[in-house]
């Protein structure tokens, strides 16, 4: 088979990758390599196919082969470094990037990836320097522009952070479907603005608070397009006139639309001007009444909700979720606490296991949507959660919540070094891992904090969060 056929195999494999058929892609790339064993592009793309198949060792071997066969090109180093980073082999990834630079190989993508690695290690100044190198090589490099946002926002430098966040493009598919122009911060007096769906449930809960501010800026009408599980909850969102679940028909009475994560930028939000009046979401009284009989009796002790796992599809879920419910076993010794599982999906089976390390009331599995979750949260004394949408929902409802945060790639919205959140003042308390993988330390701190309010005082941090549930 001539080398022209190796190119045909490469094209066929790329088409299969595009169609999300990694098995077929791997076969095509391997067929091509039999004819052109030194073709770096075939090795590099075989690595992508094998990674999609979960063959990590094979993916690494192919990625390293791509580097060997194209040592003067940046892309093989970028791909290998990215793979090793995803495998959390951070020192190995750093060595790959450094080897590329030592060999005189550089590109905006390489510098940007190195910046992400530095930021993940908490080396913010080094990360920003990497992004500046990337932008010096390619001023319009969107990933480098966007990646700066993580560092700036984590530092609380919102002026530069929100501006850098505008380089993201993950809302592009939605933008193509909405017929109205995107709001760019111009005057809203007399205009109707639709807040579009963006990112995850927690993002929507956190940033749809801006509906009330948009009304204060003169918008005559504000709507929200959201994930279906949020629709009933957002019907009670302050400042909102219309709520649409994704896939439902949207009326045409809109002048502009905006992704929710662009609202802080256009509203010029700074640390001292976060719209943080709580609560801005409210549970439905009828749903609260329906759930009340399923809750443990209040005289039996404090009602504390637990969330120990997030959505496994989230890119950093292995870091933010607890390995299992067993990690919370140190809390079981605390007297006078009724533990309520708010888990839905991942972790749900653990809540009902006969050998569960804590005695749980497993309610989360029966939640139909986030409005049900809100109805239960509003009747709890405290929520203990990993970094998931439930933590944001608790804050938005002004329910006390203690959040367990990972050391690796801690989400920027929790800022750096703080034990509180200006987005949910007085309601959220943050318990951080001191080092990657160490959940024992923050959970022990949680146990100590729980024991400290055994004298009958509520666990909240200020009066807004200590109002007895209705």
Short mmCIF file of C-alpha atoms in Angstrom, two decimals:
data_model
loop_
_atom_site.label_atom_id
_atom_site.label_comp_id
_atom_site.label_asym_id
_atom_site.label_seq_id
_atom_site.Cartn_x
_atom_site.Cartn_y
_atom_site.Cartn_z
CA UNK A 1 0.00 0.00 0.00
CA UNK A 2 1.59 3.35 -0.99
CA UNK A 3 1.90 6.27 1.50
CA UNK A 4 -1.04 7.95 -0.21
CA UNK A 5 -3.13 5.21 1.33
CA UNK A 6 -1.70 6.07 4.76
CA UNK A 7 -3.10 9.57 4.24
CA UNK A 8 -6.44 8.00 3.36
CA UNK A 9 -6.30 6.04 6.62
CA UNK A 10 -5.55 9.24 8.51
CA UNK A 11 -8.54 10.95 6.90
CA UNK A 12 -10.80 7.99 7.67
CA UNK A 13 -9.63 7.91 11.28
CA UNK A 14 -10.20 11.63 11.73
CA UNK A 15 -13.72 11.25 10.35
CA UNK A 16 -14.36 8.43 12.80
CA UNK A 17 -13.08 10.53 15.69
CA UNK A 18 -15.37 13.34 14.61
CA UNK A 19 -18.25 10.86 14.62
CA UNK A 20 -17.24 9.70 18.12
CA UNK A 21 -16.29 6.23 16.91
CA UNK A 22 -12.90 5.73 18.59
CA UNK A 23 -12.77 1.98 17.81
CA UNK A 24 -13.06 2.62 14.09
CA UNK A 25 -10.61 5.53 14.35
CA UNK A 26 -7.99 3.39 16.10
CA UNK A 27 -8.29 0.70 13.43
CA UNK A 28 -7.81 3.24 10.66
CA UNK A 29 -4.80 4.87 12.31
CA UNK A 30 -3.16 1.50 12.96
CA UNK A 31 -3.73 0.48 9.37
CA UNK A 32 -2.02 3.67 8.25
CA UNK A 33 0.91 3.09 10.60
CA UNK A 34 1.59 -0.26 9.04
CA UNK A 35 2.41 1.64 5.85
CA UNK A 36 3.94 4.76 7.41
CA UNK A 37 5.29 3.87 10.87
CA UNK A 38 7.07 7.21 11.20
CA UNK A 39 3.96 9.34 10.57
CA UNK A 40 3.63 11.54 13.66
CA UNK A 41 0.05 12.56 12.81
CA UNK A 42 -1.06 8.93 12.84
CA UNK A 43 0.61 8.30 16.20
CA UNK A 44 -0.84 11.50 17.69
CA UNK A 45 -4.38 10.77 16.59
CA UNK A 46 -4.14 7.13 17.61
CA UNK A 47 -3.32 8.47 21.08
CA UNK A 48 -6.58 10.45 21.07
CA UNK A 49 -8.57 7.41 19.97
CA UNK A 50 -7.00 5.18 22.61
CA UNK A 51 -7.61 7.77 25.31
CA UNK A 52 -11.28 7.85 24.32
CA UNK A 53 -11.30 4.05 24.71
CA UNK A 54 -9.73 4.28 28.16
CA UNK A 55 -6.45 2.69 27.07
CA UNK A 56 -4.24 5.11 28.95
CA UNK A 57 -1.00 3.17 28.54
CA UNK A 58 -1.55 2.80 24.82
CA UNK A 59 -2.46 6.46 24.50
CA UNK A 60 0.73 7.53 26.26
CA UNK A 61 2.87 5.24 24.13
CA UNK A 62 1.37 6.64 20.94
CA UNK A 63 1.68 10.24 22.13
CA UNK A 64 5.35 9.69 22.97
CA UNK A 65 5.88 8.12 19.54
CA UNK A 66 4.42 11.25 17.95
CA UNK A 67 6.97 13.37 19.84
CA UNK A 68 9.84 11.12 18.73
CA UNK A 69 8.84 11.31 15.08
CA UNK A 70 8.20 15.08 15.11
CA UNK A 71 10.56 16.55 17.73
CA UNK A 72 10.51 20.00 16.12
CA UNK A 73 6.72 20.39 16.25
CA UNK A 74 4.84 21.78 19.23
CA UNK A 75 1.57 19.89 18.84
CA UNK A 76 2.88 16.43 19.86
CA UNK A 77 4.33 17.92 23.07
CA UNK A 78 1.07 19.73 23.75
CA UNK A 79 -0.95 16.54 23.29
CA UNK A 80 1.36 14.44 25.46
CA UNK A 81 1.51 17.06 28.20
CA UNK A 82 -2.26 17.37 28.18
CA UNK A 83 -2.70 13.60 28.44
CA UNK A 84 -0.32 13.36 31.38
CA UNK A 85 -2.08 16.26 33.08
CA UNK A 86 -5.44 14.51 32.72
CA UNK A 87 -3.82 11.45 34.28
CA UNK A 88 -2.71 13.74 37.15
CA UNK A 89 0.93 12.92 36.43
CA UNK A 90 1.78 16.55 36.86
CA UNK A 91 5.55 16.24 37.23
CA UNK A 92 5.71 14.17 34.04
CA UNK A 93 3.58 16.73 32.19
CA UNK A 94 5.83 19.54 33.39
CA UNK A 95 8.88 17.63 32.15
CA UNK A 96 7.32 17.30 28.69
CA UNK A 97 6.66 21.03 28.39
CA UNK A 98 10.11 21.88 29.68
CA UNK A 99 11.71 19.46 27.22
CA UNK A 100 9.87 21.17 24.37
CA UNK A 101 11.07 24.60 25.45
CA UNK A 102 14.63 23.36 25.97
CA UNK A 103 14.55 22.03 22.39
CA UNK A 104 13.55 25.46 21.12
CA UNK A 105 9.97 24.38 20.41
CA UNK A 106 7.33 26.90 21.43
CA UNK A 107 3.80 27.82 20.49
CA UNK A 108 0.90 29.68 22.02
CA UNK A 109 -0.83 26.37 22.76
CA UNK A 110 2.21 24.98 24.53
CA UNK A 111 2.64 28.07 26.71
CA UNK A 112 -1.09 28.14 27.44
CA UNK A 113 -1.10 24.47 28.52
CA UNK A 114 1.93 25.06 30.70
CA UNK A 115 0.06 27.97 32.27
CA UNK A 116 -2.90 25.72 33.08
CA UNK A 117 -0.56 23.26 34.75
CA UNK A 118 1.10 26.04 36.77
CA UNK A 119 -2.30 27.40 37.81
CA UNK A 120 -3.45 23.92 38.82
CA UNK A 121 -0.41 23.70 41.08
CA UNK A 122 -1.31 27.04 42.66
CA UNK A 123 1.56 28.90 40.98
CA UNK A 124 -0.50 31.86 39.85
CA UNK A 125 2.29 34.28 38.97
CA UNK A 126 4.06 31.62 36.88
CA UNK A 127 0.77 30.77 35.20
CA UNK A 128 0.12 34.38 34.21
CA UNK A 129 3.65 34.66 32.85
CA UNK A 130 3.00 31.61 30.67
CA UNK A 131 -0.22 33.10 29.32
CA UNK A 132 1.60 36.32 28.50
CA UNK A 133 4.19 34.33 26.57
CA UNK A 134 1.38 32.62 24.67
CA UNK A 135 -0.28 35.93 23.81
CA UNK A 136 3.05 37.44 22.76
CA UNK A 137 3.32 34.66 20.18
CA UNK A 138 -0.34 34.81 19.19
CA UNK A 139 -2.27 37.83 20.52
CA UNK A 140 -5.63 36.38 19.52
CA UNK A 141 -5.10 32.98 21.13
CA UNK A 142 -8.49 32.44 22.76
CA UNK A 143 -7.45 29.66 25.15
CA UNK A 144 -4.66 31.74 26.66
CA UNK A 145 -7.01 34.72 27.02
CA UNK A 146 -9.66 32.54 28.65
CA UNK A 147 -7.25 30.63 30.90
CA UNK A 148 -6.12 33.92 32.47
CA UNK A 149 -9.64 34.29 33.83
CA UNK A 150 -9.18 31.39 36.25
CA UNK A 151 -6.22 33.07 37.92
CA UNK A 152 -7.65 36.59 37.96
CA UNK A 153 -11.03 35.48 39.29
CA UNK A 154 -9.50 33.22 41.91
CA UNK A 155 -7.51 36.26 43.10
CA UNK A 156 -10.60 38.42 43.20
CA UNK A 157 -9.31 40.61 40.37
CA UNK A 158 -12.74 40.81 38.83
CA UNK A 159 -12.00 43.72 36.49
CA UNK A 160 -9.53 41.63 34.51
CA UNK A 161 -11.12 38.29 35.31
CA UNK A 162 -14.56 38.91 33.84
CA UNK A 163 -12.99 40.48 30.75
CA UNK A 164 -10.77 37.42 30.23
CA UNK A 165 -13.74 35.10 30.73
CA UNK A 166 -15.36 36.64 27.66
CA UNK A 167 -12.88 34.67 25.51
CA UNK A 168 -14.79 31.44 26.23
CA UNK A 169 -16.82 29.94 23.40
CA UNK A 170 -18.80 27.11 24.97
CA UNK A 171 -22.09 28.98 24.51
CA UNK A 172 -21.53 29.28 20.73
CA UNK A 173 -24.01 26.51 19.85
CA UNK A 174 -26.77 28.25 21.79
CA UNK A 175 -25.88 31.61 20.24
CA UNK A 176 -26.56 30.14 16.81
CA UNK A 177 -30.06 29.14 17.90
CA UNK A 178 -31.16 32.43 19.44
CA UNK A 179 -32.30 35.02 16.89
CA UNK A 180 -31.65 38.09 19.03
CA UNK A 181 -28.38 40.05 19.30
CA UNK A 182 -26.18 39.34 22.28
CA UNK A 183 -26.24 42.01 24.97
CA UNK A 184 -22.93 43.88 25.20
CA UNK A 185 -23.67 46.03 28.23
CA UNK A 186 -25.56 48.83 26.51
CA UNK A 187 -28.49 50.59 28.21
CA UNK A 188 -31.40 48.26 29.03
CA UNK A 189 -34.14 50.81 29.63
CA UNK A 190 -37.35 49.50 28.12
CA UNK A 191 -35.68 46.41 26.63
CA UNK A 192 -36.34 42.72 27.19
CA UNK A 193 -33.36 40.45 27.97
CA UNK A 194 -33.27 36.66 27.94
CA UNK A 195 -30.60 34.97 30.08
CA UNK A 196 -29.40 31.96 28.12
CA UNK A 197 -28.43 28.55 29.38
CA UNK A 198 -24.72 28.10 30.06
CA UNK A 199 -22.48 25.54 31.78
CA UNK A 200 -23.88 23.55 34.73
CA UNK A 201 -26.72 23.76 37.23
CA UNK A 202 -24.55 25.46 39.84
CA UNK A 203 -23.45 28.13 37.37
CA UNK A 204 -27.06 28.89 36.50
CA UNK A 205 -28.07 29.12 40.16
CA UNK A 206 -25.16 31.41 41.01
CA UNK A 207 -25.43 33.83 38.10
CA UNK A 208 -29.16 34.03 37.48
CA UNK A 209 -29.26 36.22 40.58
CA UNK A 210 -28.51 39.00 38.10
CA UNK A 211 -32.14 38.97 36.94
CA UNK A 212 -33.06 41.39 39.72
CA UNK A 213 -30.11 43.65 38.88
CA UNK A 214 -31.10 43.69 35.20
CA UNK A 215 -34.54 44.86 36.27
CA UNK A 216 -32.92 47.57 38.38
CA UNK A 217 -30.99 48.67 35.28
CA UNK A 218 -34.28 49.30 33.50
CA UNK A 219 -35.05 46.05 31.69
CA UNK A 220 -38.80 45.87 31.11
CA UNK A 221 -38.72 42.07 30.98
CA UNK A 222 -36.22 39.40 32.02
CA UNK A 223 -36.39 35.71 31.14
CA UNK A 224 -34.27 32.63 31.72
CA UNK A 225 -33.58 29.66 29.49
CA UNK A 226 -32.41 26.83 31.75
CA UNK A 227 -31.88 23.12 32.26
CA UNK A 228 -35.26 21.39 32.78
CA UNK A 229 -34.54 20.49 36.45
CA UNK A 230 -34.23 24.21 37.20
CA UNK A 231 -37.43 25.41 35.53
CA UNK A 232 -39.84 25.11 38.47
CA UNK A 233 -37.24 26.49 40.88
CA UNK A 234 -36.52 29.51 38.70
CA UNK A 235 -40.21 30.31 38.46
CA UNK A 236 -39.68 31.79 41.93
CA UNK A 237 -36.43 33.59 41.04
CA UNK A 238 -36.54 37.27 41.93
CA UNK A 239 -36.67 39.58 38.91
CA UNK A 240 -37.71 36.91 36.39
CA UNK A 241 -40.81 37.26 34.24
CA UNK A 242 -40.54 34.09 32.14
CA UNK A 243 -38.75 30.75 32.48
CA UNK A 244 -38.14 28.31 29.64
CA UNK A 245 -36.81 24.79 30.01
CA UNK A 246 -34.33 23.86 27.29
CA UNK A 247 -36.26 22.40 24.38
CA UNK A 248 -39.47 24.31 25.06
CA UNK A 249 -40.82 27.03 22.80
CA UNK A 250 -39.58 30.56 23.54
CA UNK A 251 -41.79 33.52 22.76
CA UNK A 252 -40.40 36.25 20.50
CA UNK A 253 -40.72 39.24 22.85
CA UNK A 254 -36.98 39.65 23.46
CA UNK A 255 -34.59 42.35 22.34
CA UNK A 256 -31.27 40.86 23.44
CA UNK A 257 -29.89 37.80 25.19
CA UNK A 258 -26.84 37.11 27.35
CA UNK A 259 -24.97 34.09 28.67
CA UNK A 260 -25.27 34.19 32.47
CA UNK A 261 -21.50 34.21 33.04
CA UNK A 262 -21.24 37.42 31.00
CA UNK A 263 -23.61 39.29 33.30
CA UNK A 264 -20.97 40.11 35.97
CA UNK A 265 -18.77 41.61 33.24
CA UNK A 266 -21.46 43.82 31.77
CA UNK A 267 -22.75 44.77 35.23
CA UNK A 268 -19.18 45.72 36.28
CA UNK A 269 -19.20 43.43 39.32
CA UNK A 270 -16.31 43.77 41.75
CA UNK A 271 -15.72 42.06 45.09
CA UNK A 272 -17.43 44.92 46.89
CA UNK A 273 -20.42 45.05 44.53
CA UNK A 274 -21.50 41.41 44.21
CA UNK A 275 -25.32 41.29 44.18
CA UNK A 276 -25.55 39.14 47.30
CA UNK A 277 -28.90 39.91 48.90
CA UNK A 278 -30.14 36.57 50.23
CA UNK A 279 -32.29 34.68 49.68
CA UNK A 280 -32.98 35.22 45.99
CA UNK A 281 -34.49 31.80 45.44
CA UNK A 282 -37.46 30.45 47.38
CA UNK A 283 -38.93 27.03 48.02
CA UNK A 284 -42.55 26.36 47.14
CA UNK A 285 -44.69 26.13 50.33
CA UNK A 286 -46.75 23.28 48.84
CA UNK A 287 -43.65 21.24 48.11
CA UNK A 288 -42.26 21.94 51.57
CA UNK A 289 -45.50 20.65 53.08
CA UNK A 290 -45.36 17.55 50.89
CA UNK A 291 -41.80 16.72 51.96
CA UNK A 292 -42.21 17.59 55.65
CA UNK A 293 -43.60 14.17 56.72
CA UNK A 294 -40.59 12.40 55.19
CA UNK A 295 -38.07 14.34 57.27
CA UNK A 296 -36.89 13.06 60.65
CA UNK A 297 -38.73 14.61 63.59
CA UNK A 298 -37.09 17.80 64.74
CA UNK A 299 -37.03 16.68 68.36
CA UNK A 300 -34.72 13.82 67.28
CA UNK A 301 -31.89 16.26 66.65
CA UNK A 302 -30.37 18.56 64.09
CA UNK A 303 -31.29 17.89 60.46
CA UNK A 304 -28.11 17.87 58.39
CA UNK A 305 -28.12 17.17 54.67
CA UNK A 306 -25.18 15.46 52.97
CA UNK A 307 -23.85 15.56 49.40
CA UNK A 308 -20.60 13.67 48.89
CA UNK A 309 -20.50 13.19 45.12
CA UNK A 310 -21.07 15.37 42.06
CA UNK A 311 -21.73 14.56 38.43
CA UNK A 312 -19.01 12.10 37.32
CA UNK A 313 -18.99 13.69 33.86
CA UNK A 314 -17.53 16.92 35.27
CA UNK A 315 -13.86 17.19 34.29
CA UNK A 316 -12.58 17.66 37.85
CA UNK A 317 -15.07 15.36 39.54
CA UNK A 318 -12.42 12.87 40.68
CA UNK A 319 -10.92 15.68 42.75
CA UNK A 320 -14.06 17.42 44.06
CA UNK A 321 -16.12 14.31 44.94
CA UNK A 322 -15.37 12.16 47.95
CA UNK A 323 -14.20 8.64 47.04
CA UNK A 324 -17.17 7.22 48.95
CA UNK A 325 -19.56 7.88 51.79
CA UNK A 326 -17.03 6.16 54.06
CA UNK A 327 -14.95 9.35 54.00
CA UNK A 328 -17.64 10.95 56.18
CA UNK A 329 -17.56 8.15 58.76
CA UNK A 330 -15.89 10.43 61.39
CA UNK A 331 -19.16 12.38 61.57
CA UNK A 332 -21.13 9.32 62.69
CA UNK A 333 -19.96 9.64 66.29
CA UNK A 334 -21.63 13.00 66.76
CA UNK A 335 -24.81 12.71 68.86
CA UNK A 336 -28.06 14.50 68.17
CA UNK A 337 -27.70 14.67 64.37
CA UNK A 338 -30.15 13.27 61.83
CA UNK A 339 -28.29 12.68 58.56
CA UNK A 340 -30.25 13.21 55.37
CA UNK A 341 -28.89 12.07 52.01
CA UNK A 342 -29.45 14.61 49.26
CA UNK A 343 -27.60 12.44 46.73
CA UNK A 344 -29.18 11.82 43.37
CA UNK A 345 -27.39 9.72 40.76
CA UNK A 346 -23.79 9.10 41.80
CA UNK A 347 -23.60 7.93 45.42
CA UNK A 348 -27.31 7.22 45.60
CA UNK A 349 -26.84 3.47 46.15
CA UNK A 350 -24.45 4.12 49.04
CA UNK A 351 -27.16 6.01 50.87
CA UNK A 352 -29.34 2.89 51.06
CA UNK A 353 -26.57 0.36 51.72
CA UNK A 354 -27.12 -1.74 54.83
CA UNK A 355 -23.53 -1.12 55.90
CA UNK A 356 -23.58 2.66 55.35
CA UNK A 357 -21.14 4.33 57.77
CA UNK A 358 -23.79 6.86 58.81
CA UNK A 359 -27.49 6.28 59.49
CA UNK A 360 -29.13 8.12 56.60
CA UNK A 361 -32.57 9.25 55.57
CA UNK A 362 -32.23 8.74 51.79
CA UNK A 363 -34.39 11.45 50.24
CA UNK A 364 -32.32 12.67 47.28
CA UNK A 365 -33.13 9.68 45.10
CA UNK A 366 -36.78 10.78 45.03
CA UNK A 367 -36.21 14.40 44.03
CA UNK A 368 -37.96 15.12 40.74
CA UNK A 369 -36.11 18.41 40.20
CA UNK A 370 -34.26 21.18 42.01
CA UNK A 371 -37.54 22.60 43.34
CA UNK A 372 -37.90 19.40 45.38
CA UNK A 373 -34.32 19.77 46.58
CA UNK A 374 -35.07 23.35 47.61
CA UNK A 375 -38.18 22.26 49.52
CA UNK A 376 -36.09 19.87 51.61
CA UNK A 377 -33.10 22.19 52.04
CA UNK A 378 -35.32 24.91 53.44
CA UNK A 379 -36.31 22.53 56.26
CA UNK A 380 -32.75 21.57 57.25
CA UNK A 381 -30.48 23.11 59.83
CA UNK A 382 -27.32 22.61 57.82
CA UNK A 383 -26.02 21.18 54.54
CA UNK A 384 -22.56 19.63 54.17
CA UNK A 385 -21.64 19.31 50.51
CA UNK A 386 -18.81 18.90 48.08
CA UNK A 387 -18.61 21.54 45.35
CA UNK A 388 -21.89 20.88 43.54
CA UNK A 389 -25.06 22.72 42.55
CA UNK A 390 -26.59 21.88 45.95
CA UNK A 391 -24.07 24.16 47.66
CA UNK A 392 -25.12 27.05 45.41
CA UNK A 393 -28.78 26.23 45.95
CA UNK A 394 -28.35 26.26 49.72
CA UNK A 395 -26.65 29.64 49.54
CA UNK A 396 -29.30 31.08 47.24
CA UNK A 397 -31.98 29.91 49.71
CA UNK A 398 -30.00 31.31 52.69
CA UNK A 399 -29.61 27.84 54.18
CA UNK A 400 -26.32 27.29 56.08
CA UNK A 401 -23.94 25.17 54.04
CA UNK A 402 -20.44 23.90 54.70
CA UNK A 403 -18.57 23.18 51.47
CA UNK A 404 -15.71 20.70 51.12
CA UNK A 405 -13.23 21.94 48.51
CA UNK A 406 -10.40 20.08 46.73
CA UNK A 407 -6.86 21.43 46.67
CA UNK A 408 -6.38 20.65 42.97
CA UNK A 409 -8.10 23.02 40.57
CA UNK A 410 -10.30 24.55 43.25
CA UNK A 411 -13.05 26.37 41.39
CA UNK A 412 -12.25 30.05 40.94
CA UNK A 413 -15.57 31.20 42.38
CA UNK A 414 -14.48 30.25 45.90
CA UNK A 415 -11.50 32.63 45.64
CA UNK A 416 -8.14 31.84 47.25
CA UNK A 417 -7.50 31.34 50.94
CA UNK A 418 -10.97 32.25 52.16
CA UNK A 419 -13.24 30.35 54.53
CA UNK A 420 -16.32 32.28 53.44
CA UNK A 421 -17.93 33.29 50.16
CA UNK A 422 -18.90 36.86 49.29
CA UNK A 423 -21.41 35.36 46.85
CA UNK A 424 -23.31 33.82 49.76
CA UNK A 425 -22.35 35.98 52.74
CA UNK A 426 -23.01 34.50 56.15
CA UNK A 427 -24.31 31.23 54.76
CA UNK A 428 -21.42 29.31 53.25
CA UNK A 429 -18.36 28.16 55.14
CA UNK A 430 -15.48 26.62 53.19
CA UNK A 431 -13.41 23.64 54.32
CA UNK A 432 -10.41 23.18 52.05
CA UNK A 433 -8.05 20.26 51.50
CA UNK A 434 -4.56 21.29 52.63
CA UNK A 435 -3.03 19.04 49.98
CA UNK A 436 -4.38 17.11 47.03
CA UNK A 437 -6.31 13.99 48.07
CA UNK A 438 -6.42 14.83 51.79
CA UNK A 439 -10.10 14.74 52.69
CA UNK A 440 -9.41 13.57 56.25
CA UNK A 441 -8.26 17.02 57.39
CA UNK A 442 -11.27 19.11 56.27
CA UNK A 443 -13.71 16.40 57.39
CA UNK A 444 -12.10 16.38 60.83
CA UNK A 445 -12.50 20.15 60.93
CA UNK A 446 -16.16 19.70 60.01
CA UNK A 447 -16.59 17.20 62.85
CA UNK A 448 -15.03 19.66 65.30
CA UNK A 449 -17.25 22.47 64.05
CA UNK A 450 -20.35 20.30 64.38
CA UNK A 451 -19.40 19.33 67.91
CA UNK A 452 -18.96 23.02 68.77
CA UNK A 453 -22.63 23.78 68.23
CA UNK A 454 -23.91 20.95 70.34
CA UNK A 455 -25.04 23.49 72.93
CA UNK A 456 -28.15 24.25 70.93
CA UNK A 457 -26.90 27.17 68.92
CA UNK A 458 -27.65 27.09 65.20
CA UNK A 459 -24.71 26.41 62.87
CA UNK A 460 -25.24 29.48 60.70
CA UNK A 461 -22.76 32.32 60.55
CA UNK A 462 -25.19 35.22 60.84
CA UNK A 463 -28.89 35.81 61.53
CA UNK A 464 -30.04 35.53 57.93
CA UNK A 465 -28.98 31.89 57.95
CA UNK A 466 -30.20 30.99 61.43
CA UNK A 467 -33.87 31.69 60.90
CA UNK A 468 -35.69 28.49 61.89
CA UNK A 469 -37.06 26.62 58.89
CA UNK A 470 -40.74 27.19 58.21
#
